[in-house]
Coordinates of C-alpha atoms in Angstrom, one line a residue:
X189 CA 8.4 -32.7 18.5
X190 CA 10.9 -32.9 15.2
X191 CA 14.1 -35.2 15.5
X192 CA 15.9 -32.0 16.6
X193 CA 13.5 -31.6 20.1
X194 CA 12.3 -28.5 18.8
X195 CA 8.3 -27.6 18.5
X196 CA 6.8 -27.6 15.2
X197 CA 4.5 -24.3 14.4
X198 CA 2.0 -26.9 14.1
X199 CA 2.6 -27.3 18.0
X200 CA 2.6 -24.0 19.4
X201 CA -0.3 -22.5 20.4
X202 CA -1.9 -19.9 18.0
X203 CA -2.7 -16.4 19.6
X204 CA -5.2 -14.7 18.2
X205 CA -4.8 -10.7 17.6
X206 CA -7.6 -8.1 18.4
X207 CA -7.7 -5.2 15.6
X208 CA -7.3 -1.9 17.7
X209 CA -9.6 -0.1 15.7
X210 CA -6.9 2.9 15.4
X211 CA -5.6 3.7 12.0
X212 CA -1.7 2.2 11.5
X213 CA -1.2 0.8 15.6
X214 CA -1.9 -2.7 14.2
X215 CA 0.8 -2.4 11.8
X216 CA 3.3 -1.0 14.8
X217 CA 2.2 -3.8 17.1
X218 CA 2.8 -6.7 14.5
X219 CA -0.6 -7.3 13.5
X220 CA -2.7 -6.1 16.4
X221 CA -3.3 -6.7 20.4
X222 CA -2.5 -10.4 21.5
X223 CA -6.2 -11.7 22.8
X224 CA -6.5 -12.3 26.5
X225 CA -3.7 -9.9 27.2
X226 CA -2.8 -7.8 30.0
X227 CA -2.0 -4.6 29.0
X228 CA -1.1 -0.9 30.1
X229 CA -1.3 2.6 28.5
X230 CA 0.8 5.0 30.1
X231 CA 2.0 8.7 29.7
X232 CA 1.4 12.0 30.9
X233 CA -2.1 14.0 31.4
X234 CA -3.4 14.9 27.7
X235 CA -1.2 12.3 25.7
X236 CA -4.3 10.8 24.6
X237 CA -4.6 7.5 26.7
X238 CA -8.4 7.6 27.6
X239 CA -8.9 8.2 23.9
X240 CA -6.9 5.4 22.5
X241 CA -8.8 3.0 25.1
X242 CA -12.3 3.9 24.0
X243 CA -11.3 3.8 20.7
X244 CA -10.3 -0.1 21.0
X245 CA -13.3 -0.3 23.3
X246 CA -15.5 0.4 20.8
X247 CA -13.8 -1.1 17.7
X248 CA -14.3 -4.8 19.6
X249 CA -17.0 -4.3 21.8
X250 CA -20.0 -6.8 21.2
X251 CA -23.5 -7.6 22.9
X252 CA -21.9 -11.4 23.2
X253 CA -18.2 -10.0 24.6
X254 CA -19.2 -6.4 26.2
X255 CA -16.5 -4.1 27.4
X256 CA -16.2 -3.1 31.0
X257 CA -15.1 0.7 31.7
X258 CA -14.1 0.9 35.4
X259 CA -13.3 4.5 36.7
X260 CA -11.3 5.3 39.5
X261 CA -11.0 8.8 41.0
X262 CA -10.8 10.5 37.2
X263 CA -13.8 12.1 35.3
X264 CA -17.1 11.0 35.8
X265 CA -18.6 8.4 33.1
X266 CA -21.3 10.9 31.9
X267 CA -18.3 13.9 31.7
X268 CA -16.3 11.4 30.0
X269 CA -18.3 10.3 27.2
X270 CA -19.5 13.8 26.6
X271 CA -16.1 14.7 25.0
X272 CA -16.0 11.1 23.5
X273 CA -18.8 11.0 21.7
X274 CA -17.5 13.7 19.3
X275 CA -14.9 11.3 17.9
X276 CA -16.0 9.6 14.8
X277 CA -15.3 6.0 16.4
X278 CA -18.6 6.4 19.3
X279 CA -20.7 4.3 18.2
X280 CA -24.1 5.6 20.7
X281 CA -25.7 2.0 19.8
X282 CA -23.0 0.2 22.2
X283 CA -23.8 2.0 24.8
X284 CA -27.4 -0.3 25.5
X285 CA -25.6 -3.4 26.0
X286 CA -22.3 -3.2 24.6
X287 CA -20.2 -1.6 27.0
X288 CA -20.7 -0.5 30.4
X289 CA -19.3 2.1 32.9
X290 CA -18.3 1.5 36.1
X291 CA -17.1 3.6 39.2
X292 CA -15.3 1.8 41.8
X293 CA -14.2 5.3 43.4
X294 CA -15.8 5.0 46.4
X295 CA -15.0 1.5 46.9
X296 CA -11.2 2.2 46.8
X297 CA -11.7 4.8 49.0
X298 CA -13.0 2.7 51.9
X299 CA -11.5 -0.7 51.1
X300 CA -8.4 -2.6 50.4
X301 CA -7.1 -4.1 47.8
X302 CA -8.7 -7.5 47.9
X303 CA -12.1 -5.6 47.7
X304 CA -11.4 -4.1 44.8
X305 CA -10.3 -7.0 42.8
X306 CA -12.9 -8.8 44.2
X307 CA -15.6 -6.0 42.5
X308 CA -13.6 -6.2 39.5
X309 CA -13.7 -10.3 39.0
X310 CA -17.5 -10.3 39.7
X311 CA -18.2 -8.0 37.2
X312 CA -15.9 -9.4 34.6
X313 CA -17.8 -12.9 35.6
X314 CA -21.0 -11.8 35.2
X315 CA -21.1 -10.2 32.2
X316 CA -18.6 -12.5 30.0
X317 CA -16.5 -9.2 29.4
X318 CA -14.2 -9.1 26.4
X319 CA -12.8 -6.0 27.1
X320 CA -11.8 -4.2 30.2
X321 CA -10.3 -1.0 31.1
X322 CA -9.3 0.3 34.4
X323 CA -8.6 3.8 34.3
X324 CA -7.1 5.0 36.4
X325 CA -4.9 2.2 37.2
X326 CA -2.5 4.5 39.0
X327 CA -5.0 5.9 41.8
X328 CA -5.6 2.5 42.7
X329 CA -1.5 1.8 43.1
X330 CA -1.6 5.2 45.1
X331 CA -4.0 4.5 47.2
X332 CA -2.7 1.1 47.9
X333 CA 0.8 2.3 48.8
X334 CA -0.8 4.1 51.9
X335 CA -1.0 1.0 53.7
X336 CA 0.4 -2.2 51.7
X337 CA 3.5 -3.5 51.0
X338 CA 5.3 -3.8 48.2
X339 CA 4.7 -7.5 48.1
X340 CA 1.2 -7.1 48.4
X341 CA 0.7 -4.6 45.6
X342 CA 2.6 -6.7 43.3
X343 CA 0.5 -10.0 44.3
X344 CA -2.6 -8.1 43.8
X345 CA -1.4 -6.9 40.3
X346 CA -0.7 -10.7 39.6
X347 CA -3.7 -12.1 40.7
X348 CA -5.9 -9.1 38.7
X349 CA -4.0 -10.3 35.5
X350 CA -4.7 -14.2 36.6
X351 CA -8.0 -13.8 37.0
X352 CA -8.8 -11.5 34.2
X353 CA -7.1 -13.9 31.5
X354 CA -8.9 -16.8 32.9
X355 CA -12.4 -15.0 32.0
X356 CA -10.4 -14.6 28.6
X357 CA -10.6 -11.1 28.7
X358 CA -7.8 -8.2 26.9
X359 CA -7.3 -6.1 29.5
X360 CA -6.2 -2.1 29.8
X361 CA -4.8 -0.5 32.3
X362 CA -4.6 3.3 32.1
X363 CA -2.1 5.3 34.0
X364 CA -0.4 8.4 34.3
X365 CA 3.7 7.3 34.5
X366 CA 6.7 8.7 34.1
X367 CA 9.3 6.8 32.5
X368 CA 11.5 6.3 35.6
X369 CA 8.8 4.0 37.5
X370 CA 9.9 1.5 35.0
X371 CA 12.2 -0.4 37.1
X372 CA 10.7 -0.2 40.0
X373 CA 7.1 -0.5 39.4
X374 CA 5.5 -4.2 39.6
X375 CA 2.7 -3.3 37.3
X376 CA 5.0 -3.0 34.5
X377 CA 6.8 -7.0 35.0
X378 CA 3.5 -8.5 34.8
X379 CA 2.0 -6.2 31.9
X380 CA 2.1 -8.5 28.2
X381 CA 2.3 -5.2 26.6
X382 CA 3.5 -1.4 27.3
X383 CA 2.2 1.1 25.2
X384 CA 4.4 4.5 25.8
X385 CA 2.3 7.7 24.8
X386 CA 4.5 11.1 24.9
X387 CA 3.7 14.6 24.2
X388 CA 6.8 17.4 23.7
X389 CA 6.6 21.0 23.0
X390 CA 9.0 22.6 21.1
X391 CA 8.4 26.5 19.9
X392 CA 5.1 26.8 18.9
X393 CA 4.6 22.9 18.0
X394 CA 3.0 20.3 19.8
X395 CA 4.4 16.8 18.6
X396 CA 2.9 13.3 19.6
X397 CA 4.6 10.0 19.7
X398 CA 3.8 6.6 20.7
X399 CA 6.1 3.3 21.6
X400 CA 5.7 -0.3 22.2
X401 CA 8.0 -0.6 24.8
X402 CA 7.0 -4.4 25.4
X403 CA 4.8 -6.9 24.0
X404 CA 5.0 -10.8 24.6
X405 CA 4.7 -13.2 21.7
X406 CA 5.0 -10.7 18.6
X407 CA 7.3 -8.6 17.2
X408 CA 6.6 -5.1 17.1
X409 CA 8.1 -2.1 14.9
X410 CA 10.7 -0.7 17.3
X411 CA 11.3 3.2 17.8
X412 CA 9.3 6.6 18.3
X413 CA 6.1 6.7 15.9
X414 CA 4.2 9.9 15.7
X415 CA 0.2 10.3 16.1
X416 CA -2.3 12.8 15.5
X417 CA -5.5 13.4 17.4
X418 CA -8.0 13.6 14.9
X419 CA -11.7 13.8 14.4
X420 CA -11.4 10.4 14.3
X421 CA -9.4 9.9 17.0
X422 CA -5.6 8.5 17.4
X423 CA -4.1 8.1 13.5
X424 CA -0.7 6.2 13.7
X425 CA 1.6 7.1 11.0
X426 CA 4.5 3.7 11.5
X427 CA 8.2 4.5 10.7
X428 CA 7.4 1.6 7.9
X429 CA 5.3 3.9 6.3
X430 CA 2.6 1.0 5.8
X431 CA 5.3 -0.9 3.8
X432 CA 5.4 -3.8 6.3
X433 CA 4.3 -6.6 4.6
X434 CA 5.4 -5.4 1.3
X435 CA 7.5 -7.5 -0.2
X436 CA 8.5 -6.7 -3.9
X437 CA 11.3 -5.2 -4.8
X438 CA 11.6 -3.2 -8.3
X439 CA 14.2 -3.3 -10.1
X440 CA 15.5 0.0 -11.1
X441 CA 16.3 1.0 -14.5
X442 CA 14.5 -1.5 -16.6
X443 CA 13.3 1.4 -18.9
X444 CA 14.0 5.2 -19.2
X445 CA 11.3 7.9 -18.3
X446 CA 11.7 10.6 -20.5
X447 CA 11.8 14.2 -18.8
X448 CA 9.7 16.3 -21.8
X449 CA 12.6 17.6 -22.2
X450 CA 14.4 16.3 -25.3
X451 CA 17.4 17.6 -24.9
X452 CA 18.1 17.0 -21.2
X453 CA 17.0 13.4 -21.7
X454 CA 20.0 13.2 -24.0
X455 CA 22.0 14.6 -21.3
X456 CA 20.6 12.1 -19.2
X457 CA 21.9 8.9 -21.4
X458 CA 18.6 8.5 -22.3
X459 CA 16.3 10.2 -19.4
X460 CA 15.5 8.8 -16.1
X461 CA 16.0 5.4 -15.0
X462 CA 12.8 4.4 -13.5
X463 CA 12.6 4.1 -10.2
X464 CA 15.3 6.3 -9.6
X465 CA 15.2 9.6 -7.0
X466 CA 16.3 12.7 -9.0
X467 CA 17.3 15.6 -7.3
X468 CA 17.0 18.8 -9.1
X469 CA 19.5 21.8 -7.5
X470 CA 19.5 25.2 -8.2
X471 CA 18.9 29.3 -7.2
X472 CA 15.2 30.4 -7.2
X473 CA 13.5 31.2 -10.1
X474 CA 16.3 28.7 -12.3
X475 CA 12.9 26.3 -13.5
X476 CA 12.9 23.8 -10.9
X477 CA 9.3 24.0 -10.8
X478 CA 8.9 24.1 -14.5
X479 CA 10.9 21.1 -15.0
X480 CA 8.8 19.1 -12.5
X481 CA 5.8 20.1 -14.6
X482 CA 7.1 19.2 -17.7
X483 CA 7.8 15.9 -15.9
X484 CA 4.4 14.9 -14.8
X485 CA 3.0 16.4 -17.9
X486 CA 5.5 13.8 -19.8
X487 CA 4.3 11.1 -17.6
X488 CA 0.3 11.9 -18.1
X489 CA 0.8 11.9 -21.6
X490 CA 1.8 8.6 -22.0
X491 CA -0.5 7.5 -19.5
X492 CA 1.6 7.0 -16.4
X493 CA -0.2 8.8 -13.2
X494 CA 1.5 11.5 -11.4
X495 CA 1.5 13.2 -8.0
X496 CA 2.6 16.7 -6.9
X497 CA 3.6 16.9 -3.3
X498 CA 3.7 20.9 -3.0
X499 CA 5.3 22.4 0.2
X500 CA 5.3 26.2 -1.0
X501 CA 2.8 26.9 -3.4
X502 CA -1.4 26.1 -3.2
X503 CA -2.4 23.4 -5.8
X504 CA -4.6 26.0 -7.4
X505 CA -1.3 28.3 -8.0
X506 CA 0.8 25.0 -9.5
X507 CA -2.8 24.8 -12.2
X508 CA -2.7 27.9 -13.0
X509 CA 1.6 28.0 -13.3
X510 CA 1.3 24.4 -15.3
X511 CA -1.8 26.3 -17.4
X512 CA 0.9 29.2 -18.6
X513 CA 3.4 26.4 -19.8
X514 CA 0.8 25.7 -22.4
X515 CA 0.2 22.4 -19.9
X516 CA -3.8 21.7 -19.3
X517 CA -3.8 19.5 -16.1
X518 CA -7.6 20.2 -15.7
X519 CA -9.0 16.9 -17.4
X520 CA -5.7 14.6 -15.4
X521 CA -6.7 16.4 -12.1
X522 CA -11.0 15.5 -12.5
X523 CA -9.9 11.8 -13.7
X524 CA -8.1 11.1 -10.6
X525 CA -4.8 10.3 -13.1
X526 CA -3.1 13.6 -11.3
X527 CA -3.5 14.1 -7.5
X528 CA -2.0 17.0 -5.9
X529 CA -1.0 17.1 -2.0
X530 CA -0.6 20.1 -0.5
X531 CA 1.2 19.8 3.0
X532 CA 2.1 23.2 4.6
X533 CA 1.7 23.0 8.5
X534 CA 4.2 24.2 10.7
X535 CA 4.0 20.9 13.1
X536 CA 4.2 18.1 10.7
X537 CA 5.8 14.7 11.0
X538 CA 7.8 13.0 7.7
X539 CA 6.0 10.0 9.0
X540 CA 2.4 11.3 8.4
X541 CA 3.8 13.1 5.1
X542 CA 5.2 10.0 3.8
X543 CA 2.1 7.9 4.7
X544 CA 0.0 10.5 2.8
X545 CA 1.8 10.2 -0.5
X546 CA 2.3 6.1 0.1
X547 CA -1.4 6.1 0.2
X548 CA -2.2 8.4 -2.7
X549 CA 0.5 6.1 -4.5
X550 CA -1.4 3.2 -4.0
X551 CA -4.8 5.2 -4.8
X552 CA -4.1 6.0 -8.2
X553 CA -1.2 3.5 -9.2
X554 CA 1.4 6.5 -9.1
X555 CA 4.6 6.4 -11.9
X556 CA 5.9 9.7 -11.6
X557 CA 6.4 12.0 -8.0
X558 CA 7.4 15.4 -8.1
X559 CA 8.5 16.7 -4.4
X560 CA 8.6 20.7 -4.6
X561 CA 10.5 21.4 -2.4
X562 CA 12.3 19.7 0.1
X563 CA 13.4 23.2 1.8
X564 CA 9.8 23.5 1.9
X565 CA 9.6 20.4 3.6
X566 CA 11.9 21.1 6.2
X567 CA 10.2 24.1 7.2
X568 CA 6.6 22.2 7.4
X569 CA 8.1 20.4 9.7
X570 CA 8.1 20.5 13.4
X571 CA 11.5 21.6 14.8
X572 CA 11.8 18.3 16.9
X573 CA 11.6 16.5 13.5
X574 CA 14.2 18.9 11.5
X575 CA 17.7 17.6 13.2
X576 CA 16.5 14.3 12.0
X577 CA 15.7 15.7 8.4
X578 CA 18.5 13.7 6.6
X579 CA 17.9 10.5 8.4
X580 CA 13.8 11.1 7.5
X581 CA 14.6 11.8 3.7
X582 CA 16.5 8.6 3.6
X583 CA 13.6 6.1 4.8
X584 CA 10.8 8.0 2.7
X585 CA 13.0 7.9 -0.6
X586 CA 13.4 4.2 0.1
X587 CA 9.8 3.4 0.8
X588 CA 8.9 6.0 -2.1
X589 CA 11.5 4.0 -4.4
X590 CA 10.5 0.6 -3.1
X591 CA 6.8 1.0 -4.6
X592 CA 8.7 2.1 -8.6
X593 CA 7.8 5.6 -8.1
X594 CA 9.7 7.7 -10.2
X595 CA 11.0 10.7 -8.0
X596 CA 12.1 14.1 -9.2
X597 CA 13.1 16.3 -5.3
X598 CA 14.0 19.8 -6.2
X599 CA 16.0 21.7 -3.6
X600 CA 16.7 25.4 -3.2
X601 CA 20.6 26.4 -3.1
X602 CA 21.7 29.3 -2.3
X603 CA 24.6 30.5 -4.7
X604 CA 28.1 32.0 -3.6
X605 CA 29.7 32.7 -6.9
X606 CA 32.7 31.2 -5.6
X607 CA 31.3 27.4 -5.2
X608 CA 29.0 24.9 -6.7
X609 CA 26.9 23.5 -3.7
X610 CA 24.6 20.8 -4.7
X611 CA 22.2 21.1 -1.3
X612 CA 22.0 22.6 1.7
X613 CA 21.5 19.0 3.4
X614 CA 24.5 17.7 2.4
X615 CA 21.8 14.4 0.7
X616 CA 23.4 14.5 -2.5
X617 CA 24.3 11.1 -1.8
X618 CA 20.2 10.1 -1.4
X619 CA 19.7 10.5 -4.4
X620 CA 20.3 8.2 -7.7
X621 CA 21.0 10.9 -10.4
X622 CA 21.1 14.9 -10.1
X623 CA 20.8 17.7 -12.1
X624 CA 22.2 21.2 -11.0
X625 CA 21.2 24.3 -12.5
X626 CA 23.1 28.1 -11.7
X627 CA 23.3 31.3 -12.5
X628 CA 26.5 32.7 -14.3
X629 CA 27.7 36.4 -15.1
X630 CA 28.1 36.6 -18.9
X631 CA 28.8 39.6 -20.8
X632 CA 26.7 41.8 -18.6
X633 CA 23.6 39.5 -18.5
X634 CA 22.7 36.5 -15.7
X635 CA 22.8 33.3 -17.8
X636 CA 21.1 30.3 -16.9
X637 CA 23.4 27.4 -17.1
X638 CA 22.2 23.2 -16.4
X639 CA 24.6 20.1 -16.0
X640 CA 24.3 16.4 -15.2
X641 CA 26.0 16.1 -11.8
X642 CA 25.6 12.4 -11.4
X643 CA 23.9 9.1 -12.8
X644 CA 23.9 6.5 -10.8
X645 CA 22.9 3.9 -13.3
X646 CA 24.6 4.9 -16.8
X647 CA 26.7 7.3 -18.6
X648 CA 25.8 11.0 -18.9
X649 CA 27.1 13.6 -20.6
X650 CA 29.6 16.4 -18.7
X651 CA 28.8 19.2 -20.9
X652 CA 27.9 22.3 -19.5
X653 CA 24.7 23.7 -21.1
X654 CA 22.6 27.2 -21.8
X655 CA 19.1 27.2 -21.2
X656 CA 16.2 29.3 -21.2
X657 CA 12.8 29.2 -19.4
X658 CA 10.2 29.9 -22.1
X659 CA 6.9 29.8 -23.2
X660 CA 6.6 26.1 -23.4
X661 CA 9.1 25.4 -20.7
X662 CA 12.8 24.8 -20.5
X663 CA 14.4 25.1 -23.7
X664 CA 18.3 23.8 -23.3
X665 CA 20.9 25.2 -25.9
X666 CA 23.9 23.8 -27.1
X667 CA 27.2 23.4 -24.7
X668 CA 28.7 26.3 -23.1
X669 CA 32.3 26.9 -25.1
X670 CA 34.7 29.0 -25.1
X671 CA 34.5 29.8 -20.7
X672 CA 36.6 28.8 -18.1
X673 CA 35.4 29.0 -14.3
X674 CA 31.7 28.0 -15.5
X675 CA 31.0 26.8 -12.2
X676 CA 32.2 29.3 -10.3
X677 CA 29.1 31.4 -11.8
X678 CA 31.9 33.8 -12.9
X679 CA 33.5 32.9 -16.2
X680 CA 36.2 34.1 -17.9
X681 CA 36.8 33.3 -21.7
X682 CA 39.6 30.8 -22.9
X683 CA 42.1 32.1 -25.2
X684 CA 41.5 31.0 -29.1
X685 CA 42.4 31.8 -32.2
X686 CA 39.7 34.5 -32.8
X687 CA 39.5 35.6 -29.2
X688 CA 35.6 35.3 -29.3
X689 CA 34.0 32.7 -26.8
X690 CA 31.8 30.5 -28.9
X691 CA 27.7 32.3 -28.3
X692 CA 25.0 30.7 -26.4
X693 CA 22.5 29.0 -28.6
X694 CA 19.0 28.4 -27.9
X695 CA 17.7 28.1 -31.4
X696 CA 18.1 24.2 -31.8
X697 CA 16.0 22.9 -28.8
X698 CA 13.5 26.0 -29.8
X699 CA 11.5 23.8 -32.3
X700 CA 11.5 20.2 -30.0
X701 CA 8.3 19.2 -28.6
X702 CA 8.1 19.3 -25.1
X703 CA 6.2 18.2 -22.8

């Protein structure tokens, strides 16, 4: 004990943490299971809780510390592992010694309670069990509260936990709840840990999510996390986007990233800040696209690595569109220096988006992100995941930002000719700097016009500029004189002395190299 009477951490006990084997849980549960625990997985039919058991089964299963399978009432073992064994994680080899199955069915059918805890403890004694899963829990709480008290089931439950922690094994018990059994149910006050697994149907989407609604002696990531079902079984995608135990911060704006775009750099004050989140705005077909191109095409030339998230159009599309620019993106592509991720599912989470451009980040030591687009985005996404779209851009711009990626987000805006909107999301504020092209009626023709809305970090010019998408790219001309009402989209001319608005010219940014 210090002076104050408090314990040292030299003095408290160390609890180890079992690995669950299941891609991003450890990082929700703080580092994994707490050994010897008592646990339960609970949720409706088909959320995935006999899956995300034998996947920790078989991730900690050993000849030394076997896992015990006890089955109650539900599938048969050999029905079971049928279906199991198609998952990546089934390992056949543990079967011969590893881990066992057992069905106490009958057993709870024509005995009480103390016989089946007695079946349980002697098996879990004999075999020096690491690992045991009851599943499921719930028909033996049902068949109990025919004829035992609520006393008795809740001693039972204790002395199950007491005995199985003795023997030092992590225990699992599988059940099929509903949420409002939590206050009432005695399995739940002696359970270390709650895992919550939920499954919702909205439209045509089917949307998984997982929470750690209690666990003693850690701290967990709070909130909803989504999973998937895979071929490899449950994948986790945390709200922390595997950031956890990231600590650095970069500092943004220690140097500028030029665009490729000479011109629009000096709009810019110099380019972007890096790190900083750049939203590009505008109608379609104003060169958002073109300008993300001419970004990452920048950014590979001087040997910073890019990625392409791509919502709309297939990677071999964005080649072949970069390829008419006069960009070859072959060589960066086959190098592993360019990665392109193309995410167009009607179901997906921003979690599991933002996990699969935070790994290819860290994969190839990203500088530069391009995000085309984030309408796109929102429609990839399931519907139970679009009223949240604002709140979802925020944290993945942050954890994007955090790792000094460089983002450019272009966003789709309808135009009005009577406003200048800068998004349909109202997320102007997300980002550090923004660019806003439109279209304007002049003289009979639809003229492309750019500006620099905001810079978060420096000056930037407010003029008003032409542009062209050419050949090579975008090709900005010199300031728009001589108009009033630019950003309405329909002009008028300001009175001078010759009565002739000053012409658009394209000619000086003809000759710049971009890109």
């Amino acid at each position: 004990m210090t002076d104050q009477g408090k314990d040292t951490p030299h003095d408290r006990v160390k609890i180890s943490q079992l690995l669950t084997g299941v891609q991003g849980l450890d990082e929700i549960l703080g580092g994994g299971l707490p050994e010897y625990s008592f646990n339960i997985i609970a949720g409706a039919p088909g959320c995935g809780k006999t899956t995300l058991a034998h996947q920790i089964m078989f991730a900690n299963a050993t000849p030394e510390r076997p896992a015990l399978y006890f089955t109650v009432l539900g599938e048969p073992a050999i029905k079971m592992l049928r279906y199991q064994q198609q998952y990546t994680f089934f390992d056949a080899s543990k079967m011969d010694g590893s881990i066992r199955f057992i069905n106490l069915s009958q057993l709870v059918l024509d005995h009480d309670l103390g016989a089946v805890l007695d079946a349980i403890v002697k098996e879990v004694e004999e075999s020096n069990a690491g690992i045991v899963v009851v599943d499921s829990f719930r028909t033996v709480v049902r068949k109990a509260q025919a004829g035992a008290s609520e006393v008795e089931l809740q001693g039972f439950v204790q002395r199950l936990a007491l005995h199985l922690t003795s023997w030092q094994a992590t225990t699992f018990l599988i059940g099929e709840y509903v949420e409002g059994e939590l206050r009432d149910n005695p399995v739940f006050t002696v359970a270390d840990g709650l895992l919550w697994l939920y499954q919702s149907v909205e439209r045509n989407s089917i949307v998984r999510k997982m929470q750690v609604m209690k666990i003693r002696g850690q701290e967990s990531v709070p909130g909803l996390h989504t999973f998937r079902i895979t071929t490899g079984g449950l994948q986790a995608f945390p709200r922390t986007f595997g950031l956890a135990d990231n600590k650095l911060v970069n500092v943004k704006g220690k140097r500028r990233l030029s665009t490729g775009i000479l011109k629009l750099d000096a709009l810019m004050g110099g380019g972007i800040p890096e790190g900083d989140s750049m939203l590009v705005a505008g109608p379609s077909g104003a060169g958002k696209t073109v300008l993300g191109i001419q970004f990452i095409a920048e950014g590979l030339k001087r040997g910073e690595p890019g990625i392409v998230a791509m919502f709309e159009e297939r990677p071999n599309e964005f080649m072949q569109r970069a390829a008419s620019f006069g960009f070859d993106l072959d060589k960066n592509l086959q190098d592993g220096s360019l990665k392109l991720i193309y995410l167009r599912p009607l179901d997906l989470s921003v979690d599991e988006t933002v996990h699969e451009i935070v790994n290819a980040v860290k994969e190839i030591g990203c500088k530069r992100l391009v995000i085309d687009s984030l309408v796109g985005f929102e429609m990839a996404l399931a519907p139970d995941f679009r009223t949240d779209f604002r709140e979802s851009l925020y944290r993945m711009i942050g954890a994007l930002t955090r790792l000094g990626v460089t983002i450019i987000s272009t966003v789709e805006v309808e135009e009005n000719f009577t406003s200048m909107g800068l998004s349909n999301f109202t997320i102007s504020f997300l980002a550090d700097d923004i660019v806003r092209m439109r279209y304007a009626s002049i003289n009979g023709q639809l003229r492309k016009i750019m500006m620099v809305v905001k810079m978060r970090r420096s000056q930037h010019s407010i003029d008003m500029c032409g542009y062209e998408v050419t050949a090579k790219g975008l090709a900005i001309g010199e300031p728009m004189r001589g108009y009033r009402g630019l950003t309405s989209g329909i002009p008028g001319p300001w009175a001078s002395e010759s009565g002739v608005p000053s012409p658009l010219n394209l000619e000086a940014d003809r000759d710049d190299p971009i890109g």
